[in-house]
Amino acid sequence: MQVLQVQLEVRPDPAEVGRARRWVRSRLTGSGIGADEPLAETLLLIVSELVTNAVVHTGRPAVLRIQVNGTPTHPPGMVRVEVVDSSARPPLQRHARGEETNGRGLELVDGLADRWGWLPDGAGKRIWCEVDRCESAVSGGYEGYACETPADCEGRVGAGGGRGYESGALGLGVPGGRGYVVS
């Protein structure tokens, strides 16, 4: 499996959110994910929310990482986004009401990502999420899932639709780590 992993240092300035989106768009395009694909738009929204949270709630620099998994014969499959900041304060998922303009960031990430969570990272934390590439019937997959056959997709729920604690995979069995998977 071929993996592209890149990172960007983000200054504690709200203008960095736009720079992070432009940077991610160029990296996705370079890895074979078209700018007009729904996956790219989903990832850009997730990056916007996570980088905004890091910049606004910590007031400190952060690191944005993107990992794209694929092979030379298959297009990119799963994309992982991570934002590492130096604040040890755990993320708090709020549920904004009515006309509130704040408090929807992690709620959006929860609804858009196939998996997401956080874990301690040095003196700070790492918030991560993963989005699976949705292949269309034209490319041989099944709409909404990166599956080879319908049986591969059996029992899956759309992005963010189901939850279960994932204790062992991706190093999330560490104390304080949180992980959610589509069930």
PDB file of C-alpha atoms in Angstrom:
ATOM      1  CA  MET A   1       0.000   0.000   0.000  1.00  0.00           C
ATOM      2  CA  GLN A   2       1.268   3.422  -0.907  1.00  0.00           C
ATOM      3  CA  VAL A   3       0.830   6.178   1.681  1.00  0.00           C
ATOM      4  CA  LEU A   4       1.201   9.910   1.210  1.00  0.00           C
ATOM      5  CA  GLN A   5       1.691  11.703   4.522  1.00  0.00           C
ATOM      6  CA  VAL A   6       2.244  15.460   4.678  1.00  0.00           C
ATOM      7  CA  GLN A   7       2.019  18.093   7.369  1.00  0.00           C
ATOM      8  CA  LEU A   8       1.620  21.840   7.700  1.00  0.00           C
ATOM      9  CA  GLU A   9       2.482  24.011  10.687  1.00  0.00           C
ATOM     10  CA  VAL A  10      -0.401  26.324  11.503  1.00  0.00           C
ATOM     11  CA  ARG A  11       0.105  29.637  13.315  1.00  0.00           C
ATOM     12  CA  PRO A  12      -2.436  30.790  15.931  1.00  0.00           C
ATOM     13  CA  ASP A  13      -4.154  33.156  13.514  1.00  0.00           C
ATOM     14  CA  PRO A  14      -7.690  32.755  12.078  1.00  0.00           C
ATOM     15  CA  ALA A  15      -6.297  33.544   8.599  1.00  0.00           C
ATOM     16  CA  GLU A  16      -4.473  30.217   8.800  1.00  0.00           C
ATOM     17  CA  VAL A  17      -7.751  28.347   8.241  1.00  0.00           C
ATOM     18  CA  GLY A  18      -7.929  29.557   4.628  1.00  0.00           C
ATOM     19  CA  ARG A  19      -4.258  28.756   4.071  1.00  0.00           C
ATOM     20  CA  ALA A  20      -4.808  25.242   5.483  1.00  0.00           C
ATOM     21  CA  ARG A  21      -7.763  24.658   3.127  1.00  0.00           C
ATOM     22  CA  ARG A  22      -5.740  25.764   0.082  1.00  0.00           C
ATOM     23  CA  TRP A  23      -2.824  23.573   1.156  1.00  0.00           C
ATOM     24  CA  VAL A  24      -5.064  20.513   1.648  1.00  0.00           C
ATOM     25  CA  ARG A  25      -6.832  21.047  -1.686  1.00  0.00           C
ATOM     26  CA  SER A  26      -3.486  21.071  -3.516  1.00  0.00           C
ATOM     27  CA  ARG A  27      -2.263  17.940  -1.688  1.00  0.00           C
ATOM     28  CA  LEU A  28      -5.497  16.057  -2.399  1.00  0.00           C
ATOM     29  CA  THR A  29      -5.357  16.985  -6.081  1.00  0.00           C
ATOM     30  CA  GLY A  30      -1.737  15.833  -6.206  1.00  0.00           C
ATOM     31  CA  SER A  31      -2.721  12.467  -4.716  1.00  0.00           C
ATOM     32  CA  GLY A  32      -5.483  11.779  -7.251  1.00  0.00           C
ATOM     33  CA  ILE A  33      -8.507  13.155  -5.414  1.00  0.00           C
ATOM     34  CA  GLY A  34     -10.209  15.654  -7.706  1.00  0.00           C
ATOM     35  CA  ALA A  35     -11.098  19.088  -6.353  1.00  0.00           C
ATOM     36  CA  ASP A  36     -14.707  18.560  -7.465  1.00  0.00           C
ATOM     37  CA  GLU A  37     -15.107  15.162  -5.750  1.00  0.00           C
ATOM     38  CA  PRO A  38     -17.461  15.038  -2.759  1.00  0.00           C
ATOM     39  CA  LEU A  39     -14.585  13.522  -0.757  1.00  0.00           C
ATOM     40  CA  ALA A  40     -12.467  16.637  -1.312  1.00  0.00           C
ATOM     41  CA  GLU A  41     -15.278  18.962  -0.226  1.00  0.00           C
ATOM     42  CA  THR A  42     -15.938  16.851   2.873  1.00  0.00           C
ATOM     43  CA  LEU A  43     -12.263  16.863   3.811  1.00  0.00           C
ATOM     44  CA  LEU A  44     -11.977  20.624   3.311  1.00  0.00           C
ATOM     45  CA  LEU A  45     -14.910  21.224   5.646  1.00  0.00           C
ATOM     46  CA  ILE A  46     -13.418  18.885   8.263  1.00  0.00           C
ATOM     47  CA  VAL A  47     -10.023  20.600   8.001  1.00  0.00           C
ATOM     48  CA  SER A  48     -11.699  24.003   8.366  1.00  0.00           C
ATOM     49  CA  GLU A  49     -13.464  22.913  11.554  1.00  0.00           C
ATOM     50  CA  LEU A  50     -10.480  21.203  13.171  1.00  0.00           C
ATOM     51  CA  VAL A  51      -7.997  23.963  12.358  1.00  0.00           C
ATOM     52  CA  THR A  52     -10.475  26.626  13.500  1.00  0.00           C
ATOM     53  CA  ASN A  53     -10.910  24.793  16.804  1.00  0.00           C
ATOM     54  CA  ALA A  54      -7.144  24.571  17.314  1.00  0.00           C
ATOM     55  CA  VAL A  55      -6.554  28.237  16.471  1.00  0.00           C
ATOM     56  CA  VAL A  56      -9.522  29.697  18.354  1.00  0.00           C
ATOM     57  CA  HIS A  57      -9.625  27.493  21.449  1.00  0.00           C
ATOM     58  CA  THR A  58      -5.905  27.144  22.151  1.00  0.00           C
ATOM     59  CA  GLY A  59      -4.391  30.363  20.791  1.00  0.00           C
ATOM     60  CA  ARG A  60      -1.250  28.337  20.073  1.00  0.00           C
ATOM     61  CA  PRO A  61       0.413  26.893  16.969  1.00  0.00           C
ATOM     62  CA  ALA A  62      -0.791  23.510  15.724  1.00  0.00           C
ATOM     63  CA  VAL A  63       0.213  20.905  13.160  1.00  0.00           C
ATOM     64  CA  LEU A  64      -2.171  19.691  10.455  1.00  0.00           C
ATOM     65  CA  ARG A  65      -1.414  16.255   9.003  1.00  0.00           C
ATOM     66  CA  ILE A  66      -3.009  14.529   6.039  1.00  0.00           C
ATOM     67  CA  GLN A  67      -2.488  10.861   5.218  1.00  0.00           C
ATOM     68  CA  VAL A  68      -3.828   9.406   1.961  1.00  0.00           C
ATOM     69  CA  ASN A  69      -3.774   5.617   1.560  1.00  0.00           C
ATOM     70  CA  GLY A  70      -3.799   4.012  -1.876  1.00  0.00           C
ATOM     71  CA  THR A  71      -1.889   1.761  -4.222  1.00  0.00           C
ATOM     72  CA  PRO A  72      -0.442   2.289  -7.679  1.00  0.00           C
ATOM     73  CA  THR A  73      -3.315   0.271  -9.221  1.00  0.00           C
ATOM     74  CA  HIS A  74      -6.152   1.584  -7.011  1.00  0.00           C
ATOM     75  CA  PRO A  75      -7.053   5.212  -6.371  1.00  0.00           C
ATOM     76  CA  PRO A  76      -6.721   6.639  -2.858  1.00  0.00           C
ATOM     77  CA  GLY A  77      -9.037   4.927  -0.380  1.00  0.00           C
ATOM     78  CA  MET A  78      -9.056   6.272   3.150  1.00  0.00           C
ATOM     79  CA  VAL A  79      -7.892   9.768   4.053  1.00  0.00           C
ATOM     80  CA  ARG A  80      -6.845  10.565   7.620  1.00  0.00           C
ATOM     81  CA  VAL A  81      -6.772  14.127   8.967  1.00  0.00           C
ATOM     82  CA  GLU A  82      -5.021  14.987  12.227  1.00  0.00           C
ATOM     83  CA  VAL A  83      -4.604  18.255  14.076  1.00  0.00           C
ATOM     84  CA  VAL A  84      -2.097  18.259  16.919  1.00  0.00           C
ATOM     85  CA  ASP A  85      -2.049  21.154  19.357  1.00  0.00           C
ATOM     86  CA  SER A  86      -0.232  21.897  22.609  1.00  0.00           C
ATOM     87  CA  SER A  87      -3.344  22.172  24.781  1.00  0.00           C
ATOM     88  CA  ALA A  88      -3.992  19.153  27.015  1.00  0.00           C
ATOM     89  CA  ARG A  89      -7.644  20.194  27.412  1.00  0.00           C
ATOM     90  CA  PRO A  90      -9.853  17.480  25.852  1.00  0.00           C
ATOM     91  CA  PRO A  91     -12.120  18.479  22.969  1.00  0.00           C
ATOM     92  CA  LEU A  92     -15.717  19.050  23.954  1.00  0.00           C
ATOM     93  CA  GLN A  93     -18.442  18.213  21.469  1.00  0.00           C
ATOM     94  CA  ARG A  94     -21.246  20.721  21.939  1.00  0.00           C
ATOM     95  CA  HIS A  95     -24.716  20.660  20.465  1.00  0.00           C
ATOM     96  CA  ALA A  96     -25.512  24.153  19.190  1.00  0.00           C
ATOM     97  CA  ARG A  97     -29.114  25.232  19.367  1.00  0.00           C
ATOM     98  CA  GLY A  98     -31.154  27.321  16.982  1.00  0.00           C
ATOM     99  CA  GLU A  99     -29.335  30.433  15.868  1.00  0.00           C
ATOM    100  CA  GLU A 100     -26.097  29.860  17.814  1.00  0.00           C
ATOM    101  CA  THR A 101     -23.109  30.478  15.571  1.00  0.00           C
ATOM    102  CA  ASN A 102     -20.567  28.496  17.607  1.00  0.00           C
ATOM    103  CA  GLY A 103     -20.476  24.928  18.844  1.00  0.00           C
ATOM    104  CA  ARG A 104     -21.017  22.984  15.637  1.00  0.00           C
ATOM    105  CA  GLY A 105     -17.425  22.086  14.704  1.00  0.00           C
ATOM    106  CA  LEU A 106     -17.064  18.650  16.264  1.00  0.00           C
ATOM    107  CA  GLU A 107     -20.724  17.937  15.575  1.00  0.00           C
ATOM    108  CA  LEU A 108     -19.974  18.452  11.865  1.00  0.00           C
ATOM    109  CA  VAL A 109     -16.859  16.301  12.076  1.00  0.00           C
ATOM    110  CA  ASP A 110     -18.911  13.591  13.801  1.00  0.00           C
ATOM    111  CA  GLY A 111     -21.490  13.698  11.015  1.00  0.00           C
ATOM    112  CA  LEU A 112     -19.023  13.791   8.122  1.00  0.00           C
ATOM    113  CA  ALA A 113     -16.199  11.468   9.185  1.00  0.00           C
ATOM    114  CA  ASP A 114     -16.418   7.700   9.068  1.00  0.00           C
ATOM    115  CA  ARG A 115     -14.327   7.565  12.246  1.00  0.00           C
ATOM    116  CA  TRP A 116     -12.958  10.228  14.583  1.00  0.00           C
ATOM    117  CA  GLY A 117     -11.466  10.629  18.002  1.00  0.00           C
ATOM    118  CA  TRP A 118      -8.696  12.139  20.050  1.00  0.00           C
ATOM    119  CA  LEU A 119      -5.786  11.028  22.182  1.00  0.00           C
ATOM    120  CA  PRO A 120      -3.087  12.658  24.295  1.00  0.00           C
ATOM    121  CA  ASP A 121       0.001  13.658  22.336  1.00  0.00           C
ATOM    122  CA  GLY A 122       2.953  14.797  24.425  1.00  0.00           C
ATOM    123  CA  ALA A 123       1.843  17.835  26.439  1.00  0.00           C
ATOM    124  CA  GLY A 124      -1.133  18.341  24.108  1.00  0.00           C
ATOM    125  CA  LYS A 125      -3.603  16.286  22.114  1.00  0.00           C
ATOM    126  CA  ARG A 126      -4.205  14.873  18.656  1.00  0.00           C
ATOM    127  CA  ILE A 127      -7.678  15.042  17.130  1.00  0.00           C
ATOM    128  CA  TRP A 128      -8.033  12.717  14.167  1.00  0.00           C
ATOM    129  CA  CYS A 129     -10.660  11.603  11.737  1.00  0.00           C
ATOM    130  CA  GLU A 130     -10.850   9.280   8.773  1.00  0.00           C
ATOM    131  CA  VAL A 131     -13.005   9.480   5.677  1.00  0.00           C
ATOM    132  CA  ASP A 132     -13.332   6.569   3.277  1.00  0.00           C
ATOM    133  CA  ARG A 133     -13.390   7.353  -0.409  1.00  0.00           C
ATOM    134  CA  CYS A 134     -16.795   6.759  -1.957  1.00  0.00           C
ATOM    135  CA  GLU A 135     -16.444   4.931  -5.247  1.00  0.00           C
ATOM    136  CA  SER A 136     -19.199   5.208  -7.803  1.00  0.00           C
ATOM    137  CA  ALA A 137     -20.728   2.318  -9.726  1.00  0.00           C
ATOM    138  CA  VAL A 138     -18.875   3.604 -12.802  1.00  0.00           C
ATOM    139  CA  SER A 139     -15.520   2.797 -11.200  1.00  0.00           C
ATOM    140  CA  GLY A 140     -16.644  -0.642 -10.039  1.00  0.00           C
ATOM    141  CA  GLY A 141     -17.429   0.208  -6.425  1.00  0.00           C
ATOM    142  CA  TYR A 142     -20.755   0.830  -4.713  1.00  0.00           C
ATOM    143  CA  GLU A 143     -22.043   4.348  -4.145  1.00  0.00           C
ATOM    144  CA  GLY A 144     -21.207   5.607  -0.690  1.00  0.00           C
ATOM    145  CA  TYR A 145     -18.628   2.949   0.170  1.00  0.00           C
ATOM    146  CA  ALA A 146     -15.166   1.869  -0.922  1.00  0.00           C
ATOM    147  CA  CYS A 147     -16.241  -1.766  -1.340  1.00  0.00           C
ATOM    148  CA  GLU A 148     -15.421  -4.430  -3.877  1.00  0.00           C
ATOM    149  CA  THR A 149     -18.733  -6.313  -3.545  1.00  0.00           C
ATOM    150  CA  PRO A 150     -22.119  -5.627  -1.888  1.00  0.00           C
ATOM    151  CA  ALA A 151     -21.187  -8.160   0.824  1.00  0.00           C
ATOM    152  CA  ASP A 152     -18.192  -5.982   1.772  1.00  0.00           C
ATOM    153  CA  CYS A 153     -20.601  -3.144   2.545  1.00  0.00           C
ATOM    154  CA  GLU A 154     -23.151  -5.254   4.394  1.00  0.00           C
ATOM    155  CA  GLY A 155     -24.134  -3.763   7.737  1.00  0.00           C
ATOM    156  CA  ARG A 156     -22.358  -0.463   7.145  1.00  0.00           C
ATOM    157  CA  VAL A 157     -24.032   2.826   7.910  1.00  0.00           C
ATOM    158  CA  GLY A 158     -23.291   6.094   6.128  1.00  0.00           C
ATOM    159  CA  ALA A 159     -20.650   8.519   7.342  1.00  0.00           C
ATOM    160  CA  GLY A 160     -20.985   9.185  11.030  1.00  0.00           C
ATOM    161  CA  GLY A 161     -24.178   7.152  11.240  1.00  0.00           C
ATOM    162  CA  GLY A 162     -23.237   4.549  13.805  1.00  0.00           C
ATOM    163  CA  ARG A 163     -20.883   4.552  16.754  1.00  0.00           C
ATOM    164  CA  GLY A 164     -18.911   2.077  18.726  1.00  0.00           C
ATOM    165  CA  TYR A 165     -15.780   2.342  20.816  1.00  0.00           C
ATOM    166  CA  GLU A 166     -12.673   1.197  18.984  1.00  0.00           C
ATOM    167  CA  SER A 167     -10.137   0.311  21.641  1.00  0.00           C
ATOM    168  CA  GLY A 168      -7.319  -1.432  19.845  1.00  0.00           C
ATOM    169  CA  ALA A 169      -6.940  -0.038  16.342  1.00  0.00           C
ATOM    170  CA  LEU A 170      -4.834   2.976  15.462  1.00  0.00           C
ATOM    171  CA  GLY A 171      -3.259   3.147  18.914  1.00  0.00           C
ATOM    172  CA  LEU A 172      -6.491   4.246  20.522  1.00  0.00           C
ATOM    173  CA  GLY A 173      -6.204   1.808  23.394  1.00  0.00           C
ATOM    174  CA  VAL A 174      -4.149   4.405  25.242  1.00  0.00           C
ATOM    175  CA  PRO A 175      -5.625   5.844  28.420  1.00  0.00           C
ATOM    176  CA  GLY A 176      -7.698   8.899  27.604  1.00  0.00           C
ATOM    177  CA  GLY A 177      -7.933   8.119  23.903  1.00  0.00           C
ATOM    178  CA  ARG A 178     -11.329   8.218  22.268  1.00  0.00           C
ATOM    179  CA  GLY A 179     -12.310   6.541  19.026  1.00  0.00           C
ATOM    180  CA  TYR A 180     -15.493   5.979  17.133  1.00  0.00           C
ATOM    181  CA  VAL A 181     -16.141   3.674  14.221  1.00  0.00           C
ATOM    182  CA  VAL A 182     -19.029   3.171  11.860  1.00  0.00           C
ATOM    183  CA  SER A 183     -20.791   0.018  13.040  1.00  0.00           C
TER     184      SER A 183
END
